[in-house]
Tab-separated table of C-alpha atoms and ligand atoms in Angstrom:
chain	number	residue	atom	x	y	z
A	1	UNK	CA	-33.021	-11.253	-18.505
A	2	UNK	CA	-36.755	-11.066	-18.968
A	3	UNK	CA	-39.415	-8.942	-17.346
A	4	UNK	CA	-43.051	-9.747	-16.619
A	5	UNK	CA	-45.841	-8.848	-14.296
A	6	UNK	CA	-47.376	-11.471	-11.896
A	7	UNK	CA	-49.941	-9.872	-9.568
A	8	UNK	CA	-48.369	-6.146	-9.495
A	9	UNK	CA	-44.662	-7.586	-9.033
A	10	UNK	CA	-42.479	-6.550	-11.987
A	11	UNK	CA	-40.286	-9.711	-12.112
A	12	UNK	CA	-36.549	-9.736	-13.501
A	13	UNK	CA	-35.193	-13.343	-13.868
A	14	UNK	CA	-31.435	-13.780	-14.298
A	15	UNK	CA	-29.450	-16.818	-14.623
A	16	UNK	CA	-26.635	-15.901	-12.468
A	17	UNK	CA	-25.930	-12.805	-10.001
A	18	UNK	CA	-23.507	-12.056	-7.403
A	19	UNK	CA	-26.609	-11.375	-4.879
A	20	UNK	CA	-30.320	-10.533	-5.838
A	21	UNK	CA	-29.995	-7.931	-2.951
A	22	UNK	CA	-27.211	-6.081	-4.639
A	23	UNK	CA	-29.042	-6.287	-8.064
A	24	UNK	CA	-32.217	-5.100	-6.612
A	25	UNK	CA	-30.410	-2.195	-4.993
A	26	UNK	CA	-28.844	-1.229	-7.883
A	27	UNK	CA	-32.129	-1.106	-9.814
A	28	UNK	CA	-33.742	0.790	-7.045
A	29	UNK	CA	-31.040	3.424	-7.253
A	30	UNK	CA	-31.873	3.697	-10.933
A	31	UNK	CA	-35.433	4.416	-10.129
A	32	UNK	CA	-37.112	0.773	-10.098
A	33	UNK	CA	-40.294	1.021	-8.234
A	34	UNK	CA	-41.957	-0.753	-5.375
A	35	UNK	CA	-42.656	-4.427	-6.019
A	36	UNK	CA	-39.843	-4.919	-8.426
A	37	UNK	CA	-38.583	-8.311	-7.800
A	38	UNK	CA	-35.151	-9.978	-8.844
A	39	UNK	CA	-34.764	-13.711	-8.881
A	40	UNK	CA	-31.959	-15.839	-10.005
A	41	UNK	CA	-30.940	-19.423	-10.262
A	42	UNK	CA	-27.518	-19.084	-8.851
A	43	UNK	CA	-25.746	-16.662	-6.596
A	44	UNK	CA	-22.000	-16.350	-6.554
A	45	UNK	CA	-21.716	-14.053	-3.545
A	46	UNK	CA	-25.088	-14.506	-1.634
A	47	UNK	CA	-25.283	-12.533	1.538
A	48	UNK	CA	-26.825	-13.409	4.883
A	49	UNK	CA	-27.105	-11.569	8.087
A	50	UNK	CA	-24.326	-10.306	10.240
A	51	UNK	CA	-21.850	-10.095	7.252
A	52	UNK	CA	-22.178	-13.861	6.667
A	53	UNK	CA	-22.516	-15.508	3.454
A	54	UNK	CA	-25.691	-17.337	2.076
A	55	UNK	CA	-24.847	-20.686	0.221
A	56	UNK	CA	-27.094	-22.397	-2.160
A	57	UNK	CA	-27.245	-24.789	-5.215
A	58	UNK	CA	-27.822	-23.796	-8.682
A	59	UNK	CA	-31.349	-24.558	-10.146
A	60	UNK	CA	-32.367	-26.159	-6.782
A	61	UNK	CA	-33.427	-23.172	-4.497
A	62	UNK	CA	-35.263	-19.903	-4.418
A	63	UNK	CA	-33.442	-16.965	-4.248
A	64	UNK	CA	-35.010	-13.468	-4.799
A	65	UNK	CA	-35.259	-9.903	-3.461
A	66	UNK	CA	-37.873	-7.348	-3.646
A	67	UNK	CA	-37.722	-3.530	-3.782
A	68	UNK	CA	-40.247	-2.006	-1.068
A	69	UNK	CA	-41.099	1.395	-0.469
A	70	UNK	CA	-42.974	1.621	2.718
A	71	UNK	CA	-43.736	5.154	4.516
A	72	UNK	CA	-42.864	3.843	8.086
A	73	UNK	CA	-40.928	5.307	10.997
A	74	UNK	CA	-37.484	3.956	11.241
A	75	UNK	CA	-38.414	1.978	14.532
A	76	UNK	CA	-41.318	0.217	12.524
A	77	UNK	CA	-38.950	-1.300	9.654
A	78	UNK	CA	-38.553	-4.574	11.455
A	79	UNK	CA	-42.019	-5.002	11.062
A	80	UNK	CA	-41.270	-5.994	7.384
A	81	UNK	CA	-39.073	-8.878	8.661
A	82	UNK	CA	-41.790	-10.137	10.801
A	83	UNK	CA	-44.221	-9.785	8.012
A	84	UNK	CA	-41.847	-11.619	5.649
A	85	UNK	CA	-41.248	-14.445	8.168
A	86	UNK	CA	-45.025	-14.872	8.573
A	87	UNK	CA	-45.258	-14.802	4.809
A	88	UNK	CA	-42.709	-17.470	4.332
A	89	UNK	CA	-44.208	-19.603	7.165
A	90	UNK	CA	-47.667	-19.210	5.487
A	91	UNK	CA	-46.468	-20.224	2.091
A	92	UNK	CA	-44.922	-23.402	3.185
A	93	UNK	CA	-48.128	-24.354	5.130
A	94	UNK	CA	-49.744	-23.638	1.664
A	95	UNK	CA	-47.423	-26.265	0.247
A	96	UNK	CA	-48.404	-28.570	3.181
A	97	UNK	CA	-45.074	-28.141	5.120
A	98	UNK	CA	-45.073	-26.888	8.869
A	99	UNK	CA	-42.351	-24.495	9.895
A	100	UNK	CA	-41.371	-22.471	12.794
A	101	UNK	CA	-40.086	-18.849	12.921
A	102	UNK	CA	-36.923	-18.499	15.056
A	103	UNK	CA	-36.535	-14.654	16.049
A	104	UNK	CA	-35.762	-12.583	14.182
A	105	UNK	CA	-36.115	-14.038	10.769
A	106	UNK	CA	-35.054	-17.454	10.422
A	107	UNK	CA	-37.569	-20.281	9.114
A	108	UNK	CA	-36.718	-23.458	10.697
A	109	UNK	CA	-37.969	-27.042	10.523
A	110	UNK	CA	-37.173	-29.553	13.177
A	111	UNK	CA	-34.643	-27.059	14.558
A	112	UNK	CA	-32.646	-26.691	11.101
A	113	UNK	CA	-32.764	-23.616	9.131
A	114	UNK	CA	-34.552	-23.989	5.551
A	115	UNK	CA	-34.978	-20.150	4.795
A	116	UNK	CA	-33.524	-16.921	5.773
A	117	UNK	CA	-34.352	-13.130	5.267
A	118	UNK	CA	-32.141	-10.269	4.754
A	119	UNK	CA	-33.384	-6.782	4.881
A	120	UNK	CA	-31.486	-3.942	3.873
A	121	UNK	CA	-32.591	-0.345	3.956
A	122	UNK	CA	-31.697	2.875	2.496
A	123	UNK	CA	-32.316	5.917	4.223
A	124	UNK	CA	-31.969	9.677	3.772
A	125	UNK	CA	-32.074	11.619	6.952
A	126	UNK	CA	-35.021	10.177	8.867
A	127	UNK	CA	-36.941	9.006	5.636
A	128	UNK	CA	-36.709	5.536	4.058
A	129	UNK	CA	-35.861	5.903	0.628
A	130	UNK	CA	-36.291	1.806	-0.079
A	131	UNK	CA	-35.878	-1.560	1.455
A	132	UNK	CA	-34.639	-4.451	-0.005
A	133	UNK	CA	-35.897	-7.720	1.121
A	134	UNK	CA	-34.048	-10.685	0.304
A	135	UNK	CA	-35.266	-14.284	0.745
A	136	UNK	CA	-33.231	-17.379	0.195
A	137	UNK	CA	-34.888	-20.825	0.773
A	138	UNK	CA	-33.502	-24.253	0.584
A	139	UNK	CA	-36.000	-26.019	-1.882
A	140	UNK	CA	-34.516	-28.984	-3.620
A	141	UNK	CA	-31.060	-29.264	-2.164
A	142	UNK	CA	-30.086	-33.037	-1.626
A	143	UNK	CA	-27.742	-33.707	1.489
A	144	UNK	CA	-24.546	-33.672	-0.578
A	145	UNK	CA	-25.442	-30.096	-1.681
A	146	UNK	CA	-25.441	-28.920	1.953
A	147	UNK	CA	-21.818	-27.846	2.989
A	148	UNK	CA	-20.300	-30.176	5.585
A	149	UNK	CA	-20.018	-27.577	8.344
A	150	UNK	CA	-23.859	-26.685	7.944
A	151	UNK	CA	-25.141	-30.047	7.741
A	152	UNK	CA	-26.373	-30.054	11.394
A	153	UNK	CA	-27.792	-26.543	10.872
A	154	UNK	CA	-29.490	-26.330	7.569
A	155	UNK	CA	-32.043	-28.480	5.707
A	156	UNK	CA	-33.864	-28.445	2.586
A	157	UNK	CA	-37.756	-28.662	1.868
A	158	UNK	CA	-37.351	-31.744	-0.195
A	159	UNK	CA	-35.033	-33.392	2.448
A	160	UNK	CA	-37.760	-32.723	5.277
A	161	UNK	CA	-40.929	-33.671	2.814
A	162	UNK	CA	-39.175	-36.359	1.225
A	163	UNK	CA	-40.452	-35.057	-2.246
A	164	UNK	CA	-39.114	-32.925	-4.996
A	165	UNK	CA	-41.035	-29.198	-4.461
A	166	UNK	CA	-42.302	-27.298	-7.583
A	167	UNK	CA	-40.282	-24.013	-7.243
A	168	UNK	CA	-42.813	-22.178	-9.346
A	169	UNK	CA	-45.657	-23.268	-7.285
A	170	UNK	CA	-44.111	-22.164	-4.111
A	171	UNK	CA	-42.920	-18.898	-5.533
A	172	UNK	CA	-46.402	-18.317	-6.410
A	173	UNK	CA	-47.646	-18.929	-2.864
A	174	UNK	CA	-44.913	-16.660	-1.442
A	175	UNK	CA	-45.600	-13.830	-3.695
A	176	UNK	CA	-49.283	-13.869	-2.586
A	177	UNK	CA	-48.496	-14.408	1.027
A	178	UNK	CA	-45.922	-11.531	1.222
A	179	UNK	CA	-48.100	-9.008	-0.638
A	180	UNK	CA	-50.835	-9.940	1.875
A	181	UNK	CA	-48.456	-9.408	5.182
A	182	UNK	CA	-46.272	-6.499	3.447
A	183	UNK	CA	-49.812	-4.449	2.801
A	184	UNK	CA	-50.651	-5.221	6.209
A	185	UNK	CA	-47.721	-3.476	7.627
A	186	UNK	CA	-47.455	-0.824	4.819
A	187	UNK	CA	-51.078	0.269	5.481
A	188	UNK	CA	-51.079	-0.235	9.142
A	189	UNK	CA	-53.946	-2.621	9.170
A	190	UNK	CA	-54.313	-6.118	10.575
A	191	UNK	CA	-50.787	-5.786	12.401
A	192	UNK	CA	-52.255	-7.540	15.465
A	193	UNK	CA	-53.240	-10.557	13.298
A	194	UNK	CA	-49.852	-10.753	11.821
A	195	UNK	CA	-47.919	-10.467	15.251
A	196	UNK	CA	-50.302	-13.133	16.362
A	197	UNK	CA	-49.320	-15.461	13.469
A	198	UNK	CA	-45.642	-14.582	14.301
A	199	UNK	CA	-46.091	-15.518	17.954
A	200	UNK	CA	-48.106	-18.680	17.249
A	201	UNK	CA	-45.407	-19.985	15.119
A	202	UNK	CA	-42.108	-18.723	17.025
A	203	UNK	CA	-39.843	-21.396	18.097
A	204	UNK	CA	-38.518	-19.376	21.122
A	205	UNK	CA	-41.524	-18.335	23.212
A	206	UNK	CA	-41.168	-19.835	26.710
A	207	UNK	CA	-37.639	-21.078	25.845
A	208	UNK	CA	-34.567	-20.390	27.651
A	209	UNK	CA	-32.217	-18.592	25.459
A	210	UNK	CA	-28.707	-17.071	25.285
A	211	UNK	CA	-28.822	-13.519	23.768
A	212	UNK	CA	-25.866	-12.381	21.935
A	213	UNK	CA	-25.518	-8.543	20.951
A	214	UNK	CA	-22.314	-7.321	19.524
A	215	UNK	CA	-19.230	-7.343	21.808
A	216	UNK	CA	-21.622	-7.528	24.823
A	217	UNK	CA	-21.329	-10.572	27.074
A	218	UNK	CA	-23.927	-13.247	26.229
A	219	UNK	CA	-26.824	-13.307	28.620
A	220	UNK	CA	-29.034	-15.807	29.696
A	221	UNK	CA	-33.028	-15.351	30.117
A	222	UNK	CA	-36.318	-16.534	29.034
A	223	UNK	CA	-38.177	-15.349	25.820
A	224	UNK	CA	-41.737	-14.577	26.915
A	225	UNK	CA	-43.102	-12.319	23.912
A	226	UNK	CA	-42.820	-10.661	20.568
A	227	UNK	CA	-43.142	-6.634	20.317
A	228	UNK	CA	-45.351	-5.042	17.997
A	229	UNK	CA	-42.021	-3.736	16.206
A	230	UNK	CA	-40.656	-7.276	15.909
A	231	UNK	CA	-38.750	-7.184	19.142
A	232	UNK	CA	-37.978	-10.291	21.293
A	233	UNK	CA	-39.037	-9.758	24.764
A	234	UNK	CA	-36.885	-11.506	27.259
A	235	UNK	CA	-37.077	-11.854	30.972
A	236	UNK	CA	-33.670	-11.698	32.226
A	237	UNK	CA	-32.455	-11.998	36.060
A	238	UNK	CA	-32.337	-8.326	36.254
A	239	UNK	CA	-35.522	-7.518	34.621
A	240	UNK	CA	-37.543	-7.734	31.286
A	241	UNK	CA	-36.227	-6.124	28.188
A	242	UNK	CA	-37.060	-5.929	24.526
A	243	UNK	CA	-34.359	-7.026	22.244
A	244	UNK	CA	-34.327	-5.367	18.852
A	245	UNK	CA	-31.081	-6.833	17.304
A	246	UNK	CA	-28.673	-9.629	17.784
A	247	UNK	CA	-28.747	-13.421	17.963
A	248	UNK	CA	-30.363	-15.604	20.150
A	249	UNK	CA	-29.502	-19.505	20.860
A	250	UNK	CA	-32.046	-21.892	22.096
A	251	UNK	CA	-31.105	-23.898	25.000
A	252	UNK	CA	-30.771	-27.568	23.662
A	253	UNK	CA	-29.809	-30.813	24.604
A	254	UNK	CA	-26.210	-30.190	23.994
A	255	UNK	CA	-26.343	-26.679	25.432
A	256	UNK	CA	-27.115	-23.751	23.354
A	257	UNK	CA	-27.583	-24.414	19.723
B	1	LIG	C1	-29.668	-15.135	6.861
B	1	LIG	O1	-30.436	-15.647	7.374
B	1	LIG	O2	-28.557	-14.702	7.162
B	1	LIG	C2	-30.460	-14.151	5.478
B	1	LIG	C3	-29.978	-14.990	4.311
B	1	LIG	C4	-30.571	-14.363	3.106
B	1	LIG	C5	-30.490	-15.017	1.797
B	1	LIG	C6	-31.111	-14.383	0.667
B	1	LIG	S1	-30.849	-15.171	-0.907
B	1	LIG	C7	-31.561	-14.077	-1.825
B	1	LIG	C8	-30.974	-12.710	-1.158
B	1	LIG	N1	-29.889	-12.288	-1.985
B	1	LIG	C9	-28.844	-12.320	-1.003
B	1	LIG	O3	-27.567	-12.189	-1.333
B	1	LIG	N2	-29.090	-12.661	0.354
B	1	LIG	C10	-30.633	-12.982	0.305
């Protein structure tokens, strides 16, 4: 393990971890400060949203988590996801790669996922102790690295751009973009600009969607907007609603994908 500073991040690099989110949480509980970043070459138990696992290929992807300590109300915490999604989208653009944001926090290219964001919060009463922001990007995976069951849903930057990506360069762009977006949320400045960037790159706006929330029956509607706290605004036959959690499928050629 080595520790070094890049901007005001304190970076801890590991060869192999079960999950960078788990390691970052452990460090936060031991008093690690804001902007502590944990990155590794391989995750043995990478975690995704909704209890799913996150698969990656050793030495080919970017897998990292950052400890954040924002003073935000509980309802505002989703803004961090919004900020992170915009940051990843912008960092890819810095690299010359166009992507879209699929609410709430998937980064997609040509309808396939290239990056995911997992935010885990630790609260005490109504206070946020810390937030762990975990980001996984499929960078240089080849076709055979992607598990068969994910081949029609996932893609890597290398596969879309047809070139090997310099992971260090991408990480540099990401760290600058994350800092910029996160500070906008934390300091409550430029939130409108961030929201505008999210909306401009959102893959859902104007699309017919299927909304899945827990055990409730799936509901069909049209995504019409994104709220300031990162909610998806959907027009259902029974009226307009702000959706703050759940999964959304887009109406595709073969139904909802
Ligand atoms: C998702 O789309 O479901 C979120 C995936 C988040 C994956 C990243 S990889 C780095 C960090 N460590 C984890 O265990 N998960 C996140």
